[in-house]
Coordinates of C-alpha atoms and ligand atoms in Angstrom, one line a residue:
M501 CA 94.7 55.0 89.6
C502 CA 94.0 57.3 92.5
G503 CA 96.3 60.2 93.3
I504 CA 97.5 60.8 96.8
V505 CA 99.2 63.9 98.3
G506 CA 100.4 64.9 101.7
Y507 CA 102.1 67.9 103.3
I508 CA 103.7 68.8 106.6
G509 CA 105.5 72.1 107.3
S510 CA 105.0 75.7 108.2
K511 CA 102.6 76.7 105.4
Q512 CA 98.8 76.3 105.3
A513 CA 98.3 72.7 104.0
L514 CA 94.9 73.0 102.3
P515 CA 95.9 75.1 99.2
I516 CA 99.0 72.9 98.7
L517 CA 96.9 69.8 98.9
I518 CA 94.1 71.0 96.6
K519 CA 96.7 72.2 94.0
G520 CA 98.4 68.9 94.3
L521 CA 95.1 67.0 93.7
H522 CA 94.5 69.1 90.5
R523 CA 97.9 67.9 89.3
L524 CA 97.1 64.3 90.1
E525 CA 93.6 64.4 88.8
Y526 CA 94.6 62.5 85.7
R527 CA 95.0 59.4 87.9
G528 CA 91.3 59.3 88.9
Y529 CA 88.5 61.7 89.2
D530 CA 85.3 60.2 90.6
S531 CA 85.6 61.6 94.1
A532 CA 88.1 63.5 96.2
G533 CA 88.8 64.3 99.8
V534 CA 91.1 65.9 102.3
A535 CA 92.0 65.5 106.0
I536 CA 93.7 68.3 107.9
L537 CA 94.9 68.5 111.5
D538 CA 93.6 71.8 112.8
G539 CA 92.6 71.5 116.4
G540 CA 91.3 68.1 115.6
L541 CA 91.3 65.9 112.6
K542 CA 89.0 67.6 110.0
L543 CA 87.8 65.5 107.1
Y544 CA 86.0 66.7 104.0
K545 CA 85.2 64.6 101.0
T546 CA 82.8 64.7 98.0
K547 CA 81.8 62.7 95.0
G548 CA 83.0 64.3 91.8
K549 CA 86.0 66.2 90.6
V550 CA 88.6 68.0 92.6
S551 CA 86.9 71.3 91.8
H552 CA 83.9 70.1 93.7
L553 CA 86.0 69.4 96.7
E554 CA 87.7 72.8 96.3
N555 CA 84.3 74.6 96.3
F556 CA 83.2 72.5 99.3
V557 CA 86.2 73.4 101.5
K558 CA 86.3 77.1 100.4
D559 CA 84.6 78.4 103.4
K560 CA 85.9 75.9 105.9
N561 CA 88.7 78.1 107.1
T562 CA 91.1 75.1 107.7
K563 CA 94.4 76.6 108.7
G564 CA 96.3 73.4 109.7
T565 CA 99.9 72.9 108.5
I566 CA 99.7 69.1 108.1
G567 CA 97.3 67.1 105.9
I568 CA 96.6 64.4 103.4
A569 CA 94.4 64.4 100.3
H570 CA 93.1 62.0 97.6
T571 CA 91.5 61.8 94.2
R572 CA 89.9 58.5 93.5
W573 CA 89.4 56.0 90.7
A574 CA 87.0 53.5 92.2
T575 CA 87.9 49.9 92.7
H576 CA 86.0 48.7 95.8
G577 CA 82.7 50.5 96.2
E578 CA 80.9 52.9 93.9
P579 CA 82.0 56.5 93.6
N580 CA 80.2 58.3 96.4
N581 CA 80.8 60.6 99.4
I582 CA 81.2 57.6 101.8
N583 CA 83.7 55.6 99.7
A584 CA 85.8 58.7 98.9
H585 CA 89.1 58.9 100.8
P586 CA 90.5 59.7 103.4
H587 CA 89.0 57.1 105.7
F588 CA 88.9 57.3 109.5
S589 CA 89.9 54.6 111.9
R590 CA 87.2 53.6 114.5
S591 CA 88.4 56.2 117.1
K592 CA 88.7 58.8 114.4
N593 CA 92.2 59.5 115.6
L594 CA 93.7 58.2 112.4
A595 CA 93.0 58.9 108.7
I596 CA 94.4 57.2 105.6
I597 CA 94.6 57.7 101.9
H598 CA 95.4 54.8 99.6
N599 CA 96.2 54.0 96.0
G600 CA 96.0 50.3 95.0
I601 CA 94.1 47.2 96.0
I602 CA 94.2 45.2 99.3
E603 CA 93.6 41.8 97.8
N604 CA 93.0 40.0 101.1
Y605 CA 90.7 42.7 102.4
A606 CA 87.7 40.3 102.8
S607 CA 89.5 37.9 105.2
L608 CA 91.0 40.8 107.2
K609 CA 87.6 42.4 107.3
E610 CA 86.0 39.2 108.6
E611 CA 88.5 39.0 111.4
L612 CA 87.9 42.7 112.3
I613 CA 84.2 42.2 112.3
K614 CA 84.7 39.3 114.8
R615 CA 86.6 41.7 117.0
G616 CA 83.6 44.1 117.0
Y617 CA 84.6 46.5 114.2
T618 CA 81.9 48.0 112.0
F619 CA 82.4 49.5 108.5
T620 CA 80.9 52.6 107.0
S621 CA 82.3 52.2 103.4
D622 CA 82.6 49.4 100.9
T623 CA 86.4 50.1 100.5
D624 CA 89.3 47.9 101.1
T625 CA 91.1 51.0 102.5
E626 CA 88.9 51.2 105.5
V627 CA 89.8 47.7 106.4
L628 CA 93.5 48.7 106.5
I629 CA 93.1 51.7 108.8
H630 CA 91.0 49.7 111.2
L631 CA 93.6 46.9 111.2
I632 CA 96.4 49.5 111.9
E633 CA 94.5 50.9 114.8
D634 CA 93.6 47.5 116.2
I635 CA 97.3 46.5 116.1
K636 CA 98.3 49.8 117.7
I637 CA 95.9 49.3 120.6
S638 CA 96.1 45.5 121.1
E639 CA 99.9 45.3 120.8
K640 CA 100.5 48.6 122.6
V641 CA 103.0 49.8 119.9
E642 CA 103.8 53.1 118.3
L643 CA 101.9 54.0 115.1
E644 CA 104.9 53.5 112.9
E645 CA 105.3 49.9 114.2
A646 CA 101.5 49.2 113.9
V647 CA 101.7 50.3 110.3
R648 CA 104.7 47.9 109.7
I649 CA 103.0 45.0 111.3
A650 CA 99.7 45.6 109.5
L651 CA 101.4 45.9 106.1
S652 CA 103.2 42.6 106.7
Q653 CA 99.7 41.0 106.8
V654 CA 98.5 42.7 103.6
V655 CA 98.4 41.1 100.2
G656 CA 98.1 43.4 97.3
A657 CA 99.3 46.8 96.1
Y658 CA 99.4 50.0 97.9
A659 CA 100.7 53.5 98.3
I660 CA 99.3 54.9 101.6
V661 CA 99.7 58.0 103.8
I662 CA 98.5 58.2 107.3
I663 CA 97.9 61.1 109.6
S664 CA 97.2 60.9 113.4
E665 CA 95.5 63.3 115.8
D666 CA 97.8 62.0 118.5
E667 CA 100.9 62.7 116.5
P668 CA 100.3 66.1 115.0
D669 CA 103.9 66.4 113.7
T670 CA 104.1 63.1 111.8
L671 CA 103.0 61.7 108.5
I672 CA 103.6 58.0 107.7
G673 CA 103.7 56.7 104.1
A674 CA 104.4 53.3 102.6
R675 CA 104.4 51.7 99.2
K676 CA 104.2 48.3 97.4
G677 CA 103.4 48.3 93.8
S678 CA 102.0 51.8 93.7
P679 CA 104.3 54.9 93.5
L680 CA 105.2 57.4 96.2
V681 CA 107.6 60.3 96.0
I682 CA 108.7 62.5 98.9
G683 CA 109.8 66.1 98.3
I684 CA 112.2 67.6 100.8
G685 CA 111.6 71.4 101.1
N686 CA 113.0 74.1 103.3
G687 CA 111.5 73.0 106.6
D688 CA 108.7 71.1 105.0
F689 CA 107.9 67.8 103.3
Y690 CA 105.6 66.8 100.5
I691 CA 104.5 63.3 99.6
A692 CA 102.6 62.3 96.5
S693 CA 101.9 59.7 93.8
D694 CA 104.2 61.5 91.4
A695 CA 106.4 64.6 91.5
T696 CA 104.0 66.9 89.8
P697 CA 102.5 68.3 93.1
I698 CA 106.0 68.7 94.5
A699 CA 107.9 70.3 91.6
E700 CA 107.1 73.9 92.3
Y701 CA 108.2 73.7 95.9
T702 CA 111.4 71.7 95.8
K703 CA 113.7 69.8 93.4
D704 CA 115.0 67.4 96.1
V705 CA 113.0 64.2 96.0
V706 CA 113.2 60.6 97.3
Y707 CA 111.5 57.8 95.4
L708 CA 110.3 55.3 97.9
N709 CA 111.0 51.7 97.0
D710 CA 108.6 48.8 97.3
K711 CA 108.0 47.5 100.8
E712 CA 109.4 50.7 102.4
I713 CA 107.8 52.8 105.0
V714 CA 108.7 56.5 105.4
I715 CA 108.3 58.4 108.7
I716 CA 108.1 62.1 108.1
K717 CA 108.4 64.3 111.2
R718 CA 108.2 68.0 111.3
D719 CA 111.7 69.6 111.4
K720 CA 113.4 66.2 111.6
E721 CA 115.3 64.0 109.1
L722 CA 113.4 61.5 107.0
K723 CA 113.4 58.0 108.3
I724 CA 112.9 55.0 106.0
R725 CA 112.3 51.4 107.2
T726 CA 111.4 48.3 105.3
I727 CA 108.4 46.2 106.2
E728 CA 111.0 43.6 107.3
N729 CA 112.2 46.2 109.8
K730 CA 115.5 47.3 108.3
D731 CA 116.6 50.9 108.3
K732 CA 117.3 52.4 104.9
T733 CA 119.2 55.6 104.0
P734 CA 117.0 58.0 101.9
Y735 CA 118.5 58.5 98.5
I736 CA 117.9 62.1 97.5
Q737 CA 117.6 62.8 93.7
K738 CA 117.3 66.1 91.8
L739 CA 114.0 66.5 90.0
E740 CA 114.0 67.7 86.4
L741 CA 110.5 68.8 85.6
N742 CA 109.5 71.9 83.7
L743 CA 106.5 73.5 85.4
S744 CA 105.0 75.0 82.2
A745 CA 104.7 71.4 81.0
L746 CA 102.0 70.9 83.7
E747 CA 99.9 73.8 82.4
K748 CA 97.6 74.0 79.3
E749 CA 99.4 77.2 78.1
G750 CA 96.5 78.6 76.2
F751 CA 95.2 75.4 74.7
D752 CA 91.6 74.3 75.5
H753 CA 92.7 70.9 76.6
F754 CA 95.9 69.1 77.6
M755 CA 95.3 66.6 74.8
L756 CA 95.3 69.3 72.1
K757 CA 98.4 70.8 73.7
E758 CA 100.1 67.4 73.7
I759 CA 99.1 66.8 70.0
Y760 CA 100.8 70.1 69.1
E761 CA 103.9 69.3 71.1
Q762 CA 104.8 66.4 68.9
P763 CA 107.2 68.1 66.6
H764 CA 109.2 69.0 69.8
S765 CA 108.6 65.8 71.7
I766 CA 109.8 63.6 68.7
L767 CA 112.8 65.8 68.4
D768 CA 113.5 65.6 72.1
S769 CA 113.4 61.8 71.9
M770 CA 116.1 61.9 69.2
R771 CA 118.2 64.6 70.7
G772 CA 121.7 63.6 71.5
R773 CA 121.0 60.1 70.1
L774 CA 120.8 60.6 66.4
N775 CA 123.7 62.2 64.6
V776 CA 123.0 62.3 60.9
K777 CA 126.4 63.8 60.0
E778 CA 128.4 61.1 61.7
G779 CA 125.8 58.4 60.6
S780 CA 125.5 57.3 64.2
I781 CA 122.9 56.4 66.7
R782 CA 123.8 56.4 70.4
L783 CA 121.3 55.2 73.0
G784 CA 123.3 55.7 76.2
G785 CA 120.8 54.0 78.5
I786 CA 121.2 50.7 76.7
S787 CA 124.8 50.9 75.6
D788 CA 125.8 48.0 78.0
Y789 CA 123.1 45.8 76.5
E790 CA 122.9 46.8 72.8
Q791 CA 125.2 44.0 71.7
K792 CA 123.1 41.5 73.5
M793 CA 119.9 43.0 72.1
A794 CA 121.3 43.1 68.5
N795 CA 122.3 39.4 68.8
A796 CA 119.1 38.3 70.5
K797 CA 117.4 35.2 69.2
R798 CA 114.1 36.8 70.2
I799 CA 112.7 40.0 71.6
I800 CA 109.5 40.0 73.5
I801 CA 107.7 43.4 73.8
V802 CA 105.2 43.7 76.6
A803 CA 102.9 46.7 77.0
C804 CA 99.2 47.8 77.3
G805 CA 96.9 50.0 75.3
T806 CA 98.6 52.6 73.2
S807 CA 102.0 51.5 74.3
W808 CA 101.1 48.0 73.0
H809 CA 100.3 49.6 69.6
A810 CA 103.7 51.3 69.6
G811 CA 105.2 47.8 70.4
L812 CA 103.5 46.5 67.3
V813 CA 105.2 49.1 65.1
G814 CA 108.4 48.0 67.0
E815 CA 107.9 44.4 65.9
Y816 CA 107.6 45.4 62.2
L817 CA 110.7 47.7 62.6
F818 CA 112.9 45.1 64.3
E819 CA 112.1 42.3 62.0
D820 CA 112.2 44.5 58.9
L821 CA 115.5 46.3 59.6
A822 CA 117.5 44.2 62.1
R823 CA 116.0 40.7 61.3
I824 CA 115.4 40.0 65.0
P825 CA 112.3 37.9 65.7
V826 CA 109.8 39.8 67.8
E827 CA 106.7 38.8 69.8
V828 CA 104.4 41.6 71.0
E829 CA 102.4 40.6 74.1
Y830 CA 99.6 42.3 76.1
A831 CA 101.2 42.4 79.5
S832 CA 98.0 41.3 81.1
E833 CA 97.9 38.1 79.1
F834 CA 101.6 37.4 79.2
R835 CA 101.8 37.5 83.0
Y836 CA 99.1 34.8 83.5
R837 CA 99.6 32.5 80.5
N838 CA 102.7 30.6 81.5
P839 CA 104.8 31.9 78.6
I840 CA 108.1 30.4 77.6
I841 CA 110.8 32.8 78.6
N842 CA 114.5 31.9 78.1
E843 CA 117.5 33.4 79.8
D844 CA 118.8 34.8 76.5
D845 CA 115.5 36.5 75.7
I846 CA 115.3 40.3 75.7
V847 CA 112.0 41.7 77.0
I848 CA 111.2 45.3 76.1
A849 CA 108.6 46.9 78.4
I850 CA 106.9 50.0 77.0
S851 CA 105.0 52.3 79.2
Q852 CA 104.3 56.0 79.3
S853 CA 103.6 56.2 83.0
G854 CA 106.0 53.5 84.0
E855 CA 103.4 52.5 86.6
T856 CA 101.1 50.1 84.7
A857 CA 100.5 47.2 87.0
D858 CA 100.2 44.5 84.3
T859 CA 103.4 45.6 82.6
L860 CA 105.2 45.7 85.9
A861 CA 104.1 42.2 86.7
A862 CA 105.1 41.0 83.3
I863 CA 108.6 42.4 83.9
E864 CA 108.9 40.7 87.3
L865 CA 107.9 37.4 85.7
A866 CA 110.4 37.7 82.9
K867 CA 113.1 38.8 85.3
S868 CA 112.4 35.7 87.5
K869 CA 113.2 33.6 84.4
G870 CA 116.5 35.3 83.8
A871 CA 115.5 37.4 80.8
T872 CA 117.1 40.8 80.2
I873 CA 114.6 43.6 80.7
I874 CA 114.8 46.9 78.7
G875 CA 112.4 49.8 79.4
I876 CA 111.0 52.4 77.2
C877 CA 109.3 54.8 79.6
N878 CA 108.4 58.4 79.7
V879 CA 108.4 59.1 83.5
V880 CA 111.8 59.2 85.0
G881 CA 111.9 57.5 88.4
S882 CA 108.8 55.5 87.7
S883 CA 108.4 51.9 89.0
I884 CA 109.0 50.3 85.5
A885 CA 112.0 52.5 84.8
R886 CA 113.5 51.3 88.1
A887 CA 112.5 47.6 87.6
T888 CA 114.4 47.2 84.3
H889 CA 118.0 46.4 83.7
A890 CA 118.5 49.3 81.3
G891 CA 116.4 51.4 79.0
S892 CA 115.7 54.6 77.0
F893 CA 113.5 57.4 78.3
T894 CA 111.2 58.9 75.6
H895 CA 111.7 62.4 76.9
A896 CA 108.2 63.5 75.7
G897 CA 107.6 65.6 78.8
P898 CA 104.6 65.1 81.1
E899 CA 101.6 63.7 79.3
I900 CA 98.5 64.7 81.3
G901 CA 95.6 64.1 78.9
V902 CA 94.3 60.5 79.6
A903 CA 94.4 59.7 75.9
S904 CA 98.0 59.1 75.0
T905 CA 99.3 61.1 72.0
K906 CA 102.9 62.4 72.2
A907 CA 104.0 59.4 74.2
F908 CA 103.0 57.1 71.3
T909 CA 105.0 59.0 68.7
A910 CA 108.0 59.2 71.1
Q911 CA 107.9 55.5 71.8
V912 CA 107.8 54.8 68.0
T913 CA 110.7 57.1 67.6
I914 CA 112.8 55.2 70.2
L915 CA 111.9 51.9 68.7
T916 CA 112.9 53.2 65.2
L917 CA 116.3 54.4 66.6
M918 CA 116.8 51.0 68.3
A919 CA 115.9 49.0 65.1
L920 CA 118.2 51.2 63.0
R921 CA 121.1 50.9 65.5
F922 CA 120.8 47.1 65.7
A923 CA 120.5 46.9 61.9
Q924 CA 123.7 48.9 61.6
M925 CA 125.5 46.8 64.2
K926 CA 124.4 43.5 62.5
G927 CA 125.0 44.7 59.0
T928 CA 121.4 43.9 57.9
I929 CA 121.1 47.2 56.2
E930 CA 123.0 48.8 53.4
K931 CA 125.0 51.9 54.4
S932 CA 123.2 54.0 51.8
R933 CA 119.8 52.8 52.9
F934 CA 120.8 53.5 56.5
Y935 CA 121.7 57.1 55.6
Q936 CA 118.4 57.5 53.6
L937 CA 116.4 56.4 56.6
I938 CA 118.2 58.5 59.3
N939 CA 117.9 61.6 57.1
E940 CA 114.2 61.0 56.7
L941 CA 113.9 60.4 60.5
E942 CA 115.6 63.7 61.1
A943 CA 113.0 65.4 58.9
I944 CA 110.0 63.9 60.7
P945 CA 109.5 66.7 63.3
E946 CA 109.1 69.3 60.5
K947 CA 106.7 66.9 58.6
V948 CA 104.7 66.5 61.8
K949 CA 104.5 70.3 62.0
E950 CA 103.2 70.3 58.4
T951 CA 100.7 67.6 59.2
L952 CA 99.3 69.6 62.1
S953 CA 98.2 72.3 59.6
I954 CA 95.3 70.2 58.5
E955 CA 93.5 70.7 61.7
V956 CA 90.9 73.1 60.1
Q957 CA 90.0 70.4 57.6
I958 CA 89.8 67.7 60.3
K959 CA 87.4 69.9 62.3
E960 CA 85.0 70.1 59.3
L961 CA 85.2 66.3 59.0
A962 CA 84.5 65.9 62.8
R963 CA 81.4 68.1 62.4
M964 CA 80.0 65.7 59.8
F965 CA 80.6 62.6 61.9
T966 CA 79.9 63.9 65.4
Y967 CA 76.9 61.7 66.0
T968 CA 78.0 58.6 64.1
R969 CA 77.6 55.5 66.3
N970 CA 80.3 53.3 64.8
F971 CA 83.6 53.7 63.0
L972 CA 86.0 51.2 61.3
Y973 CA 89.7 51.9 60.9
L974 CA 91.8 50.0 58.4
G975 CA 95.4 49.8 57.5
R976 CA 98.0 47.3 56.3
G977 CA 101.6 46.7 57.3
Y978 CA 103.0 49.6 59.3
N979 CA 99.6 51.3 59.1
F980 CA 97.8 48.4 60.8
P981 CA 98.9 49.6 64.3
V982 CA 98.0 53.1 63.3
A983 CA 94.4 51.9 62.6
L984 CA 94.3 50.3 66.0
E985 CA 95.5 53.4 67.6
G986 CA 93.1 55.6 65.7
A987 CA 90.2 53.4 66.9
L988 CA 91.3 53.4 70.5
K989 CA 91.6 57.2 70.5
L990 CA 88.1 57.6 69.2
K991 CA 86.4 55.2 71.7
E992 CA 88.2 56.4 74.8
I993 CA 87.4 60.1 74.5
S994 CA 84.2 60.3 72.4
Y995 CA 82.6 57.0 73.5
I996 CA 81.9 56.0 69.9
H997 CA 82.3 52.4 69.1
A998 CA 85.3 52.0 66.8
E999 CA 87.3 49.0 65.6
G1000 CA 90.8 48.9 64.1
Y1001 CA 91.5 46.0 61.6
P1002 CA 94.1 44.9 59.2
A1003 CA 92.5 46.1 55.9
A1004 CA 92.8 42.6 54.3
E1005 CA 91.0 41.0 57.2
M1006 CA 87.9 43.1 56.6
K1007 CA 86.5 40.5 54.2
H1008 CA 86.7 37.8 56.9
G1009 CA 83.9 39.5 58.9
P1010 CA 83.8 43.2 59.5
I1011 CA 82.7 43.7 55.8
A1012 CA 79.2 42.6 57.0
L1013 CA 79.0 45.9 59.0
I1014 CA 79.5 48.1 56.0
D1015 CA 76.5 50.1 54.8
R1016 CA 76.0 53.8 53.8
E1017 CA 76.0 54.8 57.5
M1018 CA 79.4 53.3 58.3
P1019 CA 82.4 55.6 58.1
I1020 CA 85.7 53.7 57.4
V1021 CA 89.0 55.4 57.9
V1022 CA 91.5 53.9 55.6
I1023 CA 95.2 54.7 55.9
A1024 CA 96.2 54.4 52.3
T1025 CA 99.7 56.0 52.0
Y1026 CA 102.2 55.3 49.2
R1027 CA 104.5 52.3 49.2
G1028 CA 104.0 49.0 51.1
A1029 CA 100.6 47.5 50.2
Y1030 CA 99.3 50.7 48.5
E1031 CA 97.7 48.8 45.6
K1032 CA 96.2 46.2 47.8
V1033 CA 94.7 48.9 50.1
I1034 CA 93.1 50.4 46.9
S1035 CA 91.5 47.1 46.3
N1036 CA 90.1 47.1 49.8
I1037 CA 88.8 50.6 49.2
Q1038 CA 87.0 49.4 46.1
E1039 CA 85.4 46.6 48.2
I1040 CA 84.1 49.2 50.7
K1041 CA 82.9 51.5 47.9
A1042 CA 80.9 48.6 46.3
R1043 CA 79.1 48.3 49.6
K1044 CA 78.4 52.1 49.9
G1045 CA 80.6 52.6 53.0
K1046 CA 81.8 56.2 53.6
I1047 CA 85.5 56.3 53.0
I1048 CA 87.8 58.7 54.9
A1049 CA 91.3 58.1 53.4
I1050 CA 94.6 59.2 54.9
V1051 CA 96.8 59.6 51.8
T1052 CA 100.2 60.8 50.7
K1053 CA 100.3 64.4 49.5
G1054 CA 99.6 64.5 45.8
D1055 CA 97.8 61.2 45.6
K1056 CA 95.3 61.0 42.8
T1057 CA 94.0 57.5 42.7
V1058 CA 92.6 57.2 46.2
K1059 CA 91.3 60.8 45.9
E1060 CA 89.0 59.6 43.1
L1061 CA 87.6 56.8 45.2
A1062 CA 87.3 58.2 48.7
D1063 CA 84.5 60.4 50.0
Y1064 CA 87.0 62.5 52.0
V1065 CA 90.8 62.6 51.9
I1066 CA 93.3 63.9 54.4
E1067 CA 96.8 64.5 52.9
I1068 CA 100.0 63.9 54.9
P1069 CA 103.5 64.6 53.8
E1070 CA 105.4 61.8 51.9
T1071 CA 107.9 59.8 54.0
E1072 CA 109.5 56.3 54.2
E1073 CA 106.9 53.6 54.7
M1074 CA 108.2 52.6 58.1
L1075 CA 108.0 56.2 59.3
V1076 CA 104.4 56.8 58.2
P1077 CA 103.0 55.9 61.7
L1078 CA 104.7 59.0 63.0
L1079 CA 102.7 61.1 60.6
A1080 CA 99.4 59.2 60.0
T1081 CA 98.6 59.0 63.7
I1082 CA 98.4 62.8 63.9
P1083 CA 95.1 63.3 61.8
L1084 CA 93.5 60.4 63.7
Q1085 CA 94.4 62.1 67.1
L1086 CA 92.9 65.3 65.8
L1087 CA 89.8 63.7 64.5
S1088 CA 89.1 61.9 67.8
Y1089 CA 89.8 65.1 69.7
H1090 CA 87.4 67.3 67.6
I1091 CA 84.6 64.7 67.6
A1092 CA 84.9 64.4 71.4
V1093 CA 84.8 68.2 71.8
M1094 CA 81.7 68.4 69.6
R1095 CA 80.0 65.7 71.6
D1096 CA 80.8 67.7 74.7
C1097 CA 82.8 64.9 76.2
N1098 CA 85.5 65.5 78.8
V1099 CA 88.5 65.1 76.6
D1100 CA 91.2 65.1 79.2
Q1101 CA 89.4 63.0 81.7
P1102 CA 87.1 60.5 79.9
R1103 CA 84.6 58.6 82.0
N1104 CA 85.8 55.4 83.7
L1105 CA 89.4 55.9 82.7
A1106 CA 92.6 56.9 84.5
K1107 CA 95.9 57.8 83.1
S1108 CA 98.0 55.3 85.0
V1109 CA 96.5 51.9 85.5
T1110 CA 98.1 50.7 88.7
V1111 CA 95.6 48.0 89.3
E1112 CA 95.2 44.8 87.3
Ligands
M6R2553 O1 101.4 54.3 81.0 P1 101.2 53.2 80.0 O2 101.8 53.5 78.7 O3 101.8 51.9 80.5 O4 99.7 53.0 79.8 C1 99.1 52.0 79.0 C2 97.7 52.2 78.7 O5 96.9 52.3 79.9 C3 97.5 53.5 78.0 O6 98.2 53.5 76.8 C4 96.0 53.7 77.6 O7 95.6 52.7 76.7 C5 95.8 55.1 77.1 N1 94.6 55.7 77.8 C6 95.5 55.2 75.6 O8 95.3 56.5 75.2

């Protein structure tokens, strides 16, 4: 939530900052702003997207070589020009950008008001910059020390960058709970919420740790101090980020591009891990822990949103194949409900961004109780990836569309590999069955490719249901999480109310919603509870609901009952989520496009949810 970017060097800062904001726009897009030192501190900000800001500053002729910029997802104060960042201090000598929430802002603000400060915005951020300036003046300290003292009084999460008119060759950044990466170029420095605004300029990056402050001075070495005032040596890492992954490459939207990338992203998540010839699965990142995981008395999976749906597939896989009891928890509930966590528990945290605040807090809680924490993350260097004891990256490549697509299938792929590996280690699977499953898993990328060829048919279907107000999604067994995921995709990008349900639960309530206006997407693939799902379809038909069925290629029975059918290639029951999700992603995508919704940046949402 909120994207921040800063630059100091010999180049003109504005174009670098605006381009950086475009890359970070997935993190928030209700207002944007920039502050540049160019003779004095120039500040421009507007409500709306980064493109509005870009137009607004076009003729401003801002030539400065140091600046900061921000794209906002509102927490404190509605999205408007005043609440947009950067925010000035009282003297207007300092400006700040901030990602996160200052939880004790109200008490800090009260103190500052008593000291004569007035506030122009409703934000918690403005409180922080006034506090910093107040400390700087009253305690007669350097800016970097004032920042340190102020942050030691702050409760909450932040990534901040500060620029000062009095120190035209310095940027100061700090983080706690929200990410910050510094890029070290040739005579210049970049600082941002993630590496995407940096990647085209340099591969040398430093990921700032929690409670660290970075002092970036033109033509000088980076300096890092902790809030407790200890010096730290910057740890420089090499960035591996393919720039083309940050472009739409001819697709109308990132979401569509990412849907089409799935044959590759699934393959990439298996690459070097699955060896069908040898009959082996090697997950290097967890090799030191796999024995412990395989023998665990219990695995707890924590995640949010789509990643939670992947976790649910994981539960079925681990229990089915490796006979390990699993609990799947919403991280936001887990962290506050005093859960029982034992030292021999394994907690698997699943997160695309690796920055989700609730998931991170759930990890910290489980860690404090002595559990072993394993991550399944997409973003290398992310906070969650660094907070875990070990883990497996999904290697799906950057996911920019706010609606998660390729990250989900990559997460399910990793969970499948883990479950198969533990089953093999524990001997809970016959050798021949193990071979059958890994052969079928290897064939999945090709089958995903085949599944994608139904896009034309889905588009037609989307046309018929563009203005429908409600949808139901039903599935049983492995297809229940798919139903949940299909419903989430539709609501988040098309704003149509949709509910996912276990098909058999329909008769305990949702059946009352069914009439001839109600479309019901039923995932009715072969095996598992196929016959039972057919009975559920009959129940819907008897009440005149419109049935859209996802079926196995060649299916005749459901075809006769359903109003519309979408065929997917046949596969093992436990691998169906990797295929059945694809038509549901495409259906949501096309309905949203036909409703003229902003597919990649749906209203009120942000890609990485770094506030609770
Ligand atoms: O980055 P994470 O996987 O931790 O994010 C979790 C959710 O915020 C995310 O999956 C969200 O539900 C997506 N917008 C769904 O498409």
